[in-house]
mmCIF file of C-alpha atoms in Angstrom:
data_model
loop_
_atom_site.group_PDB
_atom_site.id
_atom_site.type_symbol
_atom_site.label_atom_id
_atom_site.label_comp_id
_atom_site.label_asym_id
_atom_site.label_seq_id
_atom_site.Cartn_x
_atom_site.Cartn_y
_atom_site.Cartn_z
ATOM 1 C CA ALA A 19 -15.743 7.716 -3.745
ATOM 2 C CA GLN A 20 -13.751 5.534 -1.419
ATOM 3 C CA LYS A 21 -11.870 7.036 1.506
ATOM 4 C CA VAL A 22 -9.869 5.808 4.485
ATOM 5 C CA THR A 23 -9.308 7.926 7.577
ATOM 6 C CA GLN A 24 -6.690 7.241 10.206
ATOM 7 C CA ALA A 25 -7.227 10.025 12.690
ATOM 8 C CA GLN A 26 -4.216 9.185 14.845
ATOM 9 C CA THR A 27 -1.109 10.657 13.233
ATOM 10 C CA GLU A 28 1.363 9.524 15.890
ATOM 11 C CA ILE A 29 1.100 7.334 18.982
ATOM 12 C CA SER A 30 3.749 6.634 21.622
ATOM 13 C CA VAL A 31 3.436 3.820 24.122
ATOM 14 C CA VAL A 32 5.732 2.213 26.638
ATOM 15 C CA GLU A 33 6.785 -1.340 25.903
ATOM 16 C CA LYS A 34 4.270 -3.998 27.047
ATOM 17 C CA GLU A 35 1.334 -1.597 26.845
ATOM 18 C CA ASP A 36 -1.609 -2.412 24.584
ATOM 19 C CA VAL A 37 -2.357 0.001 21.738
ATOM 20 C CA THR A 38 -5.262 0.347 19.296
ATOM 21 C CA LEU A 39 -4.921 1.959 15.896
ATOM 22 C CA ASP A 40 -8.157 3.333 14.480
ATOM 23 C CA CYS A 41 -9.370 3.098 10.895
ATOM 24 C CA VAL A 42 -12.627 4.452 9.473
ATOM 25 C CA TYR A 43 -13.575 3.883 5.858
ATOM 26 C CA GLU A 44 -16.118 5.153 3.348
ATOM 27 C CA THR A 45 -17.425 3.258 0.345
ATOM 28 C CA ARG A 46 -20.638 2.927 -1.630
ATOM 29 C CA ASP A 47 -19.929 -0.670 -2.599
ATOM 30 C CA THR A 48 -21.396 -3.571 -0.668
ATOM 31 C CA THR A 49 -18.430 -5.742 -1.635
ATOM 32 C CA TYR A 50 -15.037 -4.501 -0.575
ATOM 33 C CA TYR A 51 -11.804 -5.550 1.093
ATOM 34 C CA LEU A 52 -9.975 -3.990 4.029
ATOM 35 C CA PHE A 53 -6.274 -4.299 4.735
ATOM 36 C CA TRP A 54 -3.620 -3.377 7.242
ATOM 37 C CA TYR A 55 0.008 -2.906 6.246
ATOM 38 C CA LYS A 56 3.099 -2.156 8.335
ATOM 39 C CA GLN A 57 5.854 0.085 6.972
ATOM 40 C CA PRO A 58 9.158 -0.092 8.872
ATOM 41 C CA PRO A 59 11.891 2.505 8.187
ATOM 42 C CA SER A 60 13.204 0.345 5.326
ATOM 43 C CA GLY A 61 10.161 1.429 3.318
ATOM 44 C CA GLU A 62 8.663 -1.905 2.320
ATOM 45 C CA LEU A 63 4.974 -2.293 3.076
ATOM 46 C CA VAL A 64 4.415 -5.548 4.957
ATOM 47 C CA PHE A 65 0.996 -7.175 4.571
ATOM 48 C CA LEU A 66 -0.723 -7.961 7.889
ATOM 49 C CA ILE A 67 -4.339 -8.841 7.139
ATOM 50 C CA ARG A 68 -7.122 -8.763 4.557
ATOM 51 C CA ARG A 69 -10.841 -8.980 5.369
ATOM 52 C CA ASN A 70 -13.788 -8.948 2.986
ATOM 53 C CA SER A 71 -16.970 -7.034 3.669
ATOM 54 C CA PHE A 72 -19.012 -10.173 4.295
ATOM 55 C CA ASP A 73 -16.844 -11.465 7.081
ATOM 56 C CA GLU A 74 -17.221 -9.441 10.278
ATOM 57 C CA GLN A 75 -15.616 -12.014 12.477
ATOM 58 C CA ASN A 76 -12.825 -10.554 14.553
ATOM 59 C CA GLU A 77 -9.424 -12.066 14.047
ATOM 60 C CA ILE A 78 -6.481 -12.699 16.333
ATOM 61 C CA SER A 79 -2.962 -13.545 15.237
ATOM 62 C CA GLY A 80 -0.509 -13.758 18.103
ATOM 63 C CA ARG A 81 -0.301 -10.306 19.697
ATOM 64 C CA TYR A 82 -2.315 -8.755 16.857
ATOM 65 C CA SER A 83 -6.098 -8.528 16.700
ATOM 66 C CA TRP A 84 -8.530 -6.790 14.405
ATOM 67 C CA ASN A 85 -12.053 -5.549 15.098
ATOM 68 C CA PHE A 86 -14.257 -5.082 12.016
ATOM 69 C CA GLN A 87 -17.584 -3.301 12.551
ATOM 70 C CA LYS A 88 -19.663 -2.513 9.478
ATOM 71 C CA SER A 89 -22.182 -0.555 11.560
ATOM 72 C CA THR A 90 -19.540 2.070 12.306
ATOM 73 C CA SER A 91 -17.424 1.517 9.143
ATOM 74 C CA SER A 92 -14.398 0.798 11.260
ATOM 75 C CA PHE A 93 -11.568 -1.712 11.080
ATOM 76 C CA ASN A 94 -9.401 -1.187 14.142
ATOM 77 C CA PHE A 95 -6.094 -2.885 14.898
ATOM 78 C CA THR A 96 -4.886 -3.736 18.406
ATOM 79 C CA ILE A 97 -1.387 -4.750 19.414
ATOM 80 C CA THR A 98 -1.227 -6.457 22.788
ATOM 81 C CA ALA A 99 1.901 -6.233 24.938
ATOM 82 C CA SER A 100 3.678 -3.979 22.450
ATOM 83 C CA GLN A 101 7.358 -4.464 21.668
ATOM 84 C CA VAL A 102 10.034 -2.120 20.327
ATOM 85 C CA VAL A 103 9.987 -4.058 17.036
ATOM 86 C CA ASP A 104 6.389 -2.949 16.562
ATOM 87 C CA SER A 105 7.597 0.621 15.979
ATOM 88 C CA ALA A 106 6.603 1.524 12.416
ATOM 89 C CA VAL A 107 3.999 3.350 10.374
ATOM 90 C CA TYR A 108 0.777 1.395 10.026
ATOM 91 C CA PHE A 109 -1.577 1.873 7.083
ATOM 92 C CA CYS A 110 -5.182 0.868 6.710
ATOM 93 C CA ALA A 111 -6.357 0.400 3.115
ATOM 94 C CA LEU A 112 -9.561 -0.276 1.183
ATOM 95 C CA SER A 113 -10.202 -1.967 -2.148
ATOM 96 C CA GLU A 114 -13.672 -1.694 -3.621
ATOM 97 C CA GLY A 115 -15.698 -4.443 -5.264
ATOM 98 C CA ALA A 116 -15.212 -6.491 -8.354
ATOM 99 C CA GLY A 117 -14.516 -3.586 -10.689
ATOM 100 C CA SER A 118 -11.619 -1.951 -8.884
ATOM 101 C CA TYR A 119 -8.127 -3.194 -8.228
ATOM 102 C CA GLN A 120 -6.566 -0.210 -6.540
ATOM 103 C CA LEU A 121 -5.826 0.115 -2.859
ATOM 104 C CA THR A 122 -6.858 3.380 -1.248
ATOM 105 C CA PHE A 123 -4.687 4.049 1.782
ATOM 106 C CA GLY A 124 -5.143 6.190 4.844
ATOM 107 C CA LYS A 125 -2.397 8.613 5.809
ATOM 108 C CA GLY A 126 -0.969 6.180 8.305
ATOM 109 C CA THR A 127 -0.326 6.108 12.040
ATOM 110 C CA LYS A 128 3.248 6.271 13.265
ATOM 111 C CA LEU A 129 3.651 4.025 16.290
ATOM 112 C CA SER A 130 6.640 4.462 18.592
ATOM 113 C CA VAL A 131 7.173 1.852 21.293
ATOM 114 C CA ILE A 132 9.509 3.130 23.983
ATOM 115 C CA PRO A 133 11.596 0.612 25.911
ATOM 116 C CA ASP B 7 11.522 -17.333 -2.750
ATOM 117 C CA ALA B 8 12.405 -13.801 -3.816
ATOM 118 C CA GLY B 9 9.806 -11.195 -3.023
ATOM 119 C CA VAL B 10 9.108 -8.089 -5.057
ATOM 120 C CA THR B 11 12.339 -6.440 -6.149
ATOM 121 C CA GLN B 12 12.732 -2.881 -7.354
ATOM 122 C CA SER B 13 15.625 -1.027 -8.931
ATOM 123 C CA PRO B 14 17.280 1.303 -8.400
ATOM 124 C CA THR B 15 16.836 1.938 -4.681
ATOM 125 C CA HIS B 16 17.708 5.611 -4.920
ATOM 126 C CA LEU B 17 17.793 8.048 -7.806
ATOM 127 C CA ILE B 18 18.478 11.755 -8.226
ATOM 128 C CA LYS B 19 17.233 13.507 -11.351
ATOM 129 C CA THR B 20 17.004 17.083 -12.608
ATOM 130 C CA ARG B 21 13.753 18.841 -13.421
ATOM 131 C CA GLY B 22 12.630 18.141 -16.977
ATOM 132 C CA GLN B 23 14.462 14.828 -17.237
ATOM 133 C CA GLN B 24 12.911 11.427 -17.729
ATOM 134 C CA VAL B 25 13.218 8.420 -15.412
ATOM 135 C CA THR B 26 12.541 4.682 -15.626
ATOM 136 C CA LEU B 27 11.935 2.535 -12.552
ATOM 137 C CA ARG B 28 11.878 -1.249 -12.652
ATOM 138 C CA CYS B 29 10.020 -3.954 -10.779
ATOM 139 C CA SER B 30 10.179 -7.744 -10.696
ATOM 140 C CA PRO B 31 7.098 -9.338 -9.141
ATOM 141 C CA LYS B 32 7.022 -12.087 -6.573
ATOM 142 C CA SER B 33 7.221 -15.556 -8.103
ATOM 143 C CA GLY B 34 3.798 -16.737 -9.259
ATOM 144 C CA HIS B 35 2.301 -13.263 -9.421
ATOM 145 C CA ASP B 36 0.965 -11.904 -12.719
ATOM 146 C CA THR B 37 -0.257 -8.438 -11.749
ATOM 147 C CA VAL B 38 1.856 -5.373 -10.996
ATOM 148 C CA SER B 39 0.680 -2.094 -9.479
ATOM 149 C CA TRP B 40 2.598 1.121 -8.934
ATOM 150 C CA TYR B 41 2.120 3.590 -6.104
ATOM 151 C CA GLN B 42 3.592 6.988 -5.280
ATOM 152 C CA GLN B 43 4.203 7.812 -1.634
ATOM 153 C CA ALA B 44 5.039 11.385 -0.726
ATOM 154 C CA LEU B 45 6.750 12.049 2.586
ATOM 155 C CA GLY B 46 4.357 11.622 5.501
ATOM 156 C CA GLN B 47 1.505 10.416 3.289
ATOM 157 C CA GLY B 48 -0.093 7.133 2.375
ATOM 158 C CA PRO B 49 0.682 5.528 -0.995
ATOM 159 C CA GLN B 50 -1.337 6.806 -3.977
ATOM 160 C CA PHE B 51 -2.316 4.417 -6.764
ATOM 161 C CA ILE B 52 -0.754 5.232 -10.135
ATOM 162 C CA PHE B 53 -1.808 2.266 -12.297
ATOM 163 C CA GLN B 54 -1.981 -1.496 -12.553
ATOM 164 C CA TYR B 55 -0.758 -3.812 -15.284
ATOM 165 C CA TYR B 56 -2.140 -7.241 -16.123
ATOM 166 C CA GLU B 57 -1.486 -9.327 -19.230
ATOM 167 C CA GLU B 58 0.834 -6.580 -20.498
ATOM 168 C CA GLU B 59 -1.914 -3.970 -20.530
ATOM 169 C CA GLU B 60 -2.856 -1.127 -18.231
ATOM 170 C CA ARG B 61 -5.966 -2.398 -16.461
ATOM 171 C CA GLN B 62 -6.709 0.531 -14.168
ATOM 172 C CA ARG B 63 -5.297 4.003 -13.675
ATOM 173 C CA GLY B 64 -5.366 6.437 -10.800
ATOM 174 C CA ASN B 65 -5.470 10.220 -10.953
ATOM 175 C CA PHE B 66 -2.021 10.802 -12.440
ATOM 176 C CA PRO B 67 -1.092 12.787 -15.581
ATOM 177 C CA ASP B 68 -0.007 11.202 -18.848
ATOM 178 C CA ARG B 69 3.614 11.968 -17.946
ATOM 179 C CA PHE B 70 3.364 8.750 -15.954
ATOM 180 C CA SER B 71 3.396 5.694 -18.168
ATOM 181 C CA GLY B 72 4.255 2.073 -17.765
ATOM 182 C CA HIS B 73 4.864 -1.236 -19.355
ATOM 183 C CA GLN B 74 4.593 -4.896 -18.432
ATOM 184 C CA PHE B 75 6.732 -7.535 -20.094
ATOM 185 C CA PRO B 76 5.853 -11.165 -20.913
ATOM 186 C CA ASN B 77 7.741 -12.307 -17.775
ATOM 187 C CA TYR B 78 5.394 -10.058 -15.725
ATOM 188 C CA SER B 79 8.112 -7.568 -14.769
ATOM 189 C CA SER B 80 7.203 -3.932 -15.157
ATOM 190 C CA GLU B 81 8.592 -0.465 -15.720
ATOM 191 C CA LEU B 82 7.306 2.913 -14.615
ATOM 192 C CA ASN B 83 8.334 5.890 -16.754
ATOM 193 C CA VAL B 84 7.966 9.498 -15.751
ATOM 194 C CA ASN B 85 8.627 12.255 -18.307
ATOM 195 C CA ALA B 86 9.298 15.960 -17.792
ATOM 196 C CA LEU B 87 10.055 15.522 -14.104
ATOM 197 C CA LEU B 88 8.770 18.113 -11.659
ATOM 198 C CA LEU B 89 10.007 18.832 -8.158
ATOM 199 C CA GLY B 90 6.678 17.469 -6.908
ATOM 200 C CA ASP B 91 7.476 14.066 -8.380
ATOM 201 C CA SER B 92 9.997 13.522 -5.579
ATOM 202 C CA ALA B 93 8.651 10.561 -3.624
ATOM 203 C CA LEU B 94 9.027 6.893 -2.782
ATOM 204 C CA TYR B 95 7.722 4.797 -5.668
ATOM 205 C CA LEU B 96 6.399 1.428 -4.600
ATOM 206 C CA CYS B 97 5.708 -1.572 -6.763
ATOM 207 C CA ALA B 98 3.232 -4.219 -5.637
ATOM 208 C CA SER B 99 2.516 -7.613 -7.150
ATOM 209 C CA SER B 100 -0.402 -9.966 -6.742
ATOM 210 C CA PHE B 101 -2.149 -12.938 -8.302
ATOM 211 C CA GLY B 102 -5.804 -12.440 -9.131
ATOM 212 C CA ARG B 103 -7.545 -10.659 -6.267
ATOM 213 C CA SER B 104 -5.083 -11.892 -3.677
ATOM 214 C CA GLU B 105 -3.351 -9.506 -1.305
ATOM 215 C CA ALA B 106 -0.623 -7.309 -2.776
ATOM 216 C CA PHE B 107 3.010 -7.713 -1.767
ATOM 217 C CA PHE B 108 5.199 -4.631 -1.947
ATOM 218 C CA GLY B 109 8.827 -4.033 -2.774
ATOM 219 C CA GLN B 110 11.117 -1.735 -0.804
ATOM 220 C CA GLY B 111 10.585 1.082 -3.245
ATOM 221 C CA THR B 112 12.677 3.500 -5.253
ATOM 222 C CA ARG B 113 13.380 6.839 -3.605
ATOM 223 C CA LEU B 114 13.299 9.474 -6.394
ATOM 224 C CA THR B 115 14.623 12.955 -5.707
ATOM 225 C CA VAL B 116 14.091 15.668 -8.319
ATOM 226 C CA VAL B 117 16.342 18.708 -7.994
#
């Protein structure tokens, strides 16, 4: 069965600090997709990134970067020079192979960036 | 380009009643999924609709049912409401295996 673990329930950082959100996943499939979503207080889940299991290249998008390591089943998310607008709940999610369409989410990490 | 829209935004119902939530997918998307998010938890997959049929279902009782219309919009119906059904209900749309885009959700409170 697929499972996503986000061990950090809440994190507080001071503005301009770097912060890493951890995500560990479990799956028996060799083909799968990993995602990160941001949920601001408004409730809408905002898509940030999708990676497939065959692409372990790390990715950088502005202040955001993602580190995918199959050897440790981890897909961590780093925000560089955090800003108050980054305050939100962040979810890591997994979608297994060709036969499944559902997203399995972790419990989320609430990030508070203090000015 | 309108994103995923859901209605209503908030709803209060009494135990035992029935409720219908609505979702219009993002333009160009043909697949709609529904998720239930309890307070402080991650979203849980209810089911997905494609070509007007339920393609996959999560671990939810038959009280949860849905429908997809020819214009790809969708409804989620919940019968015999329980207090535990109180949650944020999120609709997501996608095209093929592309990433899912979510609406702002419907906050359902059962009293």
